[in-house]
Amino acid sequence: MKDESNKRFKFGENWKNYLASINDEKITLSKAAISNFLKIDNLSGKSFLDAGSGSGLSSLSAWKLGAKVTSFDFDDDSVECTELLHQNFSEGDPTWKVQQGSVLDKNFLSQLGQYDVVHSWGVLHHTGDMYAALENILIPMKKGGLLYIAIYNDQGWISDYWLIVKKIYNANFLCKIVLILIYLPYFVIGRSLINSIRKKKIERGMNLWHDMLDWLGGYPFEVGSKEEIISFYQEKGLSLININDCGRKMGCNEYLFESKL
């Protein structure tokens, strides 16, 4: 495994701070985002693996859509967040299991079983070895199954710039404060106004404040162009059946691949 040092951003701590804001509206939006992208009304009778579960919101949404869910995350605090949602919203239903593990650990993945839907939204580019993660995530995928991932868009020099910002952010507490003060007007005020004008809601994930912290601090950090990711999986025999392309903008491209039977 590469880069699982103490310089990595503490994603789980950020999710813990966000967790209290999860409500029925956010759960409904998350369910809709998943079902719309998968192009299905429900996941009844399907198995769903949430690799890098974070807050647990996607896992909860998949469970509410009828799936049997297994969630795991490398970060202990993220595991705790997911387990908290598991207990609070499903009363610990045994059809939803929560574990600690890494997508870079092939032995761990091979013991999870096989799943109809393997989901990893905005995670694999934070492992420190994205292409190993992209390959390993296929281990628990059924033949004929679906792979639903989101990977940071490659913006060339702009992505290189953000990599430097993220390294500085994680250097020490003072750097965190300085960068938050610099970028706060854009992320929280500017984006809030833009979303208000466009009447746009954040469909899944964090609110603007926690999203800003996640973006500024999210290290390790890698990116992939749409062409690179599609080519990578096509060479492994998967077919692209849906994509949400963010163009040249900052953010994630979403991909839905299907494996051969």
Coordinates of C-alpha atoms in Angstrom, one line a residue:
M1 CA 0.0 0.0 0.0
K2 CA 1.2 3.5 -0.7
D3 CA 0.7 6.6 1.3
E4 CA -1.4 5.8 4.3
S5 CA 0.7 8.1 6.5
N6 CA -0.3 10.6 9.1
K7 CA -0.3 13.4 6.5
R8 CA -3.6 12.1 5.0
F9 CA -6.7 14.1 5.6
K10 CA -8.9 12.9 8.4
F11 CA -12.0 12.3 6.3
G12 CA -13.9 10.6 9.2
E13 CA -13.6 13.6 11.5
N14 CA -15.2 15.8 8.9
W15 CA -18.0 13.3 8.4
K16 CA -18.6 13.1 12.1
N17 CA -19.1 16.9 12.2
Y18 CA -21.5 16.6 9.3
L19 CA -23.5 13.7 10.6
A20 CA -25.9 15.7 12.7
S21 CA -27.2 17.6 9.6
I22 CA -28.4 14.4 7.9
N23 CA -32.2 14.5 7.7
D24 CA -35.1 13.0 5.7
E25 CA -34.6 15.5 2.8
K26 CA -30.9 14.5 2.4
I27 CA -31.7 10.8 2.5
T28 CA -34.4 11.3 -0.1
L29 CA -32.0 13.2 -2.4
S30 CA -29.3 10.6 -1.9
K31 CA -31.8 7.8 -2.7
A32 CA -32.9 9.6 -5.9
A33 CA -29.3 10.2 -7.0
I34 CA -28.4 6.5 -6.7
S35 CA -31.6 5.2 -8.3
N36 CA -31.5 7.7 -11.1
F37 CA -27.9 7.0 -12.0
L38 CA -28.5 3.2 -11.8
K39 CA -31.7 3.7 -13.8
I40 CA -33.7 1.5 -11.5
D41 CA -36.6 2.2 -9.1
N42 CA -35.3 0.0 -6.3
L43 CA -32.6 -2.4 -5.3
S44 CA -34.8 -5.1 -3.9
G45 CA -33.1 -8.5 -4.0
K46 CA -29.8 -6.9 -4.9
S47 CA -26.5 -6.9 -2.9
F48 CA -24.7 -3.6 -2.6
L49 CA -21.1 -3.0 -1.5
D50 CA -20.3 0.5 -0.4
A51 CA -16.5 0.8 -0.6
G52 CA -15.4 3.8 1.4
S53 CA -18.7 4.5 3.1
G54 CA -17.8 7.8 4.7
S55 CA -20.8 9.1 6.5
G56 CA -22.8 6.1 5.6
L57 CA -25.4 8.1 3.7
S58 CA -25.1 6.1 0.5
S59 CA -25.2 2.9 2.4
L60 CA -28.3 4.0 4.2
S61 CA -29.9 5.1 0.9
A62 CA -29.1 1.7 -0.8
W63 CA -30.6 -0.1 2.2
K64 CA -33.7 2.0 2.0
L65 CA -33.9 1.2 -1.7
G66 CA -34.2 -2.5 -0.7
A67 CA -30.6 -3.7 -1.0
K68 CA -28.6 -6.0 1.2
V69 CA -25.7 -3.7 2.1
T70 CA -22.1 -4.2 3.2
S71 CA -20.3 -1.0 4.0
F72 CA -16.6 -0.6 4.8
D73 CA -14.1 2.2 5.1
F74 CA -10.4 2.5 5.8
D75 CA -11.0 5.4 8.3
D76 CA -12.1 4.3 11.8
D77 CA -14.1 7.5 12.3
S78 CA -16.0 6.9 9.0
V79 CA -16.7 3.4 10.1
E80 CA -18.1 4.8 13.3
C81 CA -20.3 7.3 11.4
T82 CA -21.7 4.5 9.1
E83 CA -22.4 2.3 12.1
L84 CA -24.2 5.2 13.8
L85 CA -26.5 5.6 10.8
H86 CA -26.9 1.8 10.8
Q87 CA -28.1 1.8 14.4
N88 CA -30.2 5.0 14.2
F89 CA -32.0 4.4 11.0
S90 CA -32.2 0.6 10.6
E91 CA -31.9 -0.4 14.3
G92 CA -29.0 -2.5 13.4
D93 CA -30.8 -4.5 10.7
P94 CA -28.6 -7.6 9.8
T95 CA -29.1 -7.0 6.1
W96 CA -26.8 -4.1 6.5
K97 CA -23.2 -4.9 7.7
V98 CA -20.5 -2.4 8.5
Q99 CA -16.8 -3.2 8.6
Q100 CA -13.4 -1.6 8.7
G101 CA -11.1 -2.3 5.7
S102 CA -9.1 -0.9 2.8
V103 CA -9.7 -1.2 -0.9
L104 CA -5.9 -1.6 -1.3
D105 CA -6.2 -4.9 0.7
K106 CA -6.9 -7.7 -1.8
N107 CA -7.2 -10.3 0.9
F108 CA -9.9 -8.3 2.7
L109 CA -11.8 -7.7 -0.6
S110 CA -11.7 -11.4 -1.5
Q111 CA -13.4 -12.3 1.8
L112 CA -16.4 -10.0 1.3
G113 CA -18.2 -12.1 -1.3
Q114 CA -19.7 -11.1 -4.6
Y115 CA -22.1 -8.1 -5.2
D116 CA -24.6 -7.0 -7.7
V117 CA -23.6 -3.4 -7.3
V118 CA -20.2 -2.2 -6.2
H119 CA -20.3 1.5 -5.3
S120 CA -17.4 3.8 -4.4
W121 CA -18.3 7.4 -4.8
G122 CA -15.4 9.9 -4.5
V123 CA -13.1 7.4 -2.7
L124 CA -10.6 5.6 -4.9
H125 CA -8.7 8.8 -5.8
H126 CA -8.0 9.3 -2.0
T127 CA -6.3 6.0 -1.4
G128 CA -2.8 7.0 -2.4
D129 CA -2.7 4.4 -5.2
M130 CA -5.7 5.1 -7.4
Y131 CA -5.0 2.6 -10.2
A132 CA -4.5 -0.2 -7.7
A133 CA -7.8 0.7 -6.1
L134 CA -9.6 0.9 -9.5
E135 CA -8.4 -2.6 -10.2
N136 CA -9.0 -4.1 -6.7
I137 CA -12.6 -2.8 -6.6
L138 CA -13.4 -5.4 -9.3
I139 CA -12.6 -8.3 -6.9
P140 CA -16.0 -8.3 -5.1
M141 CA -18.0 -7.6 -8.2
K142 CA -20.3 -10.3 -9.6
K143 CA -20.2 -11.3 -13.2
G144 CA -22.8 -9.2 -14.9
G145 CA -22.7 -6.8 -11.9
L146 CA -22.5 -3.0 -11.9
L147 CA -19.6 -0.8 -10.9
Y148 CA -20.7 2.7 -9.8
I149 CA -17.7 5.0 -9.1
A150 CA -16.9 8.7 -9.0
I151 CA -13.4 10.0 -9.8
Y152 CA -11.9 13.5 -9.6
N153 CA -11.8 15.1 -13.1
D154 CA -8.3 15.7 -14.5
Q155 CA -8.0 19.4 -15.1
G156 CA -4.3 19.4 -15.9
W157 CA -2.3 22.2 -14.2
I158 CA -5.4 23.1 -12.1
S159 CA -5.4 19.7 -10.6
D160 CA -1.6 20.1 -9.9
Y161 CA -2.4 23.4 -8.2
W162 CA -5.0 21.8 -5.9
L163 CA -2.6 19.0 -5.0
I164 CA -0.2 21.6 -3.7
V165 CA -3.0 23.3 -1.7
K166 CA -4.0 20.0 -0.1
K167 CA -0.4 19.2 0.9
I168 CA -0.1 22.6 2.5
Y169 CA -3.5 22.3 4.3
N170 CA -2.4 19.0 5.9
A171 CA 1.1 20.4 7.0
N172 CA -0.1 22.0 10.2
F173 CA -3.0 23.7 12.0
L174 CA -1.9 27.2 11.0
C175 CA -1.9 26.3 7.4
K176 CA -5.5 24.9 7.7
I177 CA -6.7 28.2 9.2
V178 CA -5.0 30.3 6.6
L179 CA -6.3 28.3 3.7
I180 CA -9.9 28.2 5.1
L181 CA -9.9 32.0 5.4
I182 CA -8.6 32.4 1.9
Y183 CA -11.1 30.0 0.3
L184 CA -14.1 30.6 2.5
P185 CA -15.7 33.4 0.4
Y186 CA -15.7 31.2 -2.7
F187 CA -16.7 27.9 -1.3
V188 CA -19.4 28.9 1.2
I189 CA -20.5 32.3 0.1
G190 CA -19.9 32.2 -3.7
R191 CA -21.1 28.7 -4.3
S192 CA -24.1 29.2 -2.0
L193 CA -25.2 32.2 -4.1
I194 CA -24.6 30.3 -7.4
N195 CA -26.6 27.3 -6.2
S196 CA -29.4 29.7 -5.0
I197 CA -29.5 31.4 -8.3
R198 CA -29.6 28.1 -10.2
K199 CA -32.1 26.7 -7.6
K200 CA -29.7 23.8 -7.2
K201 CA -29.4 21.5 -4.2
I202 CA -26.4 19.4 -3.3
E203 CA -27.8 16.0 -4.2
R204 CA -25.6 13.8 -2.1
G205 CA -22.7 14.1 0.4
M206 CA -21.9 17.1 2.5
N207 CA -23.2 20.6 3.0
L208 CA -21.1 23.5 1.6
W209 CA -19.0 24.0 4.8
H210 CA -18.0 20.4 5.2
D211 CA -17.6 20.0 1.4
M212 CA -15.1 22.8 1.5
L213 CA -13.0 21.2 4.2
D214 CA -13.1 17.9 2.4
W215 CA -12.0 19.6 -0.8
L216 CA -9.2 21.7 0.7
G217 CA -7.9 18.8 2.9
G218 CA -8.6 15.8 0.8
Y219 CA -5.2 14.2 0.6
P220 CA -4.0 11.7 -0.9
F221 CA -5.4 13.2 -4.1
E222 CA -5.3 11.8 -7.6
V223 CA -7.3 12.5 -10.7
G224 CA -8.2 10.8 -14.0
S225 CA -9.6 12.0 -17.3
K226 CA -12.8 10.6 -18.6
E227 CA -10.9 8.9 -21.4
E228 CA -8.4 7.3 -19.0
I229 CA -11.0 5.8 -16.7
I230 CA -13.2 4.5 -19.5
S231 CA -10.2 2.9 -21.3
F232 CA -8.9 1.3 -18.1
Y233 CA -12.2 -0.6 -17.6
Q234 CA -12.9 -1.3 -21.2
E235 CA -9.6 -3.1 -21.4
K236 CA -10.8 -5.3 -18.5
G237 CA -13.9 -6.2 -20.3
L238 CA -16.4 -3.8 -18.7
S239 CA -18.9 -1.7 -20.7
L240 CA -19.8 1.9 -19.9
I241 CA -23.6 2.2 -19.5
N242 CA -23.9 5.6 -17.9
I243 CA -21.8 8.7 -17.2
N244 CA -22.2 12.0 -15.6
D245 CA -19.4 14.1 -17.2
C246 CA -18.5 17.3 -15.3
G247 CA -16.7 18.6 -18.5
R248 CA -13.8 20.9 -17.7
K249 CA -15.1 21.8 -14.2
M250 CA -13.7 20.9 -10.8
G251 CA -15.4 17.8 -9.3
C252 CA -16.1 14.2 -10.0
N253 CA -17.0 12.3 -13.2
E254 CA -19.5 9.6 -12.3
Y255 CA -19.3 6.3 -14.1
L256 CA -21.5 3.2 -14.3
F257 CA -19.9 0.1 -15.8
E258 CA -21.3 -3.3 -16.3
S259 CA -19.2 -6.5 -16.3
K260 CA -19.7 -9.3 -18.8
L261 CA -21.8 -12.3 -17.7

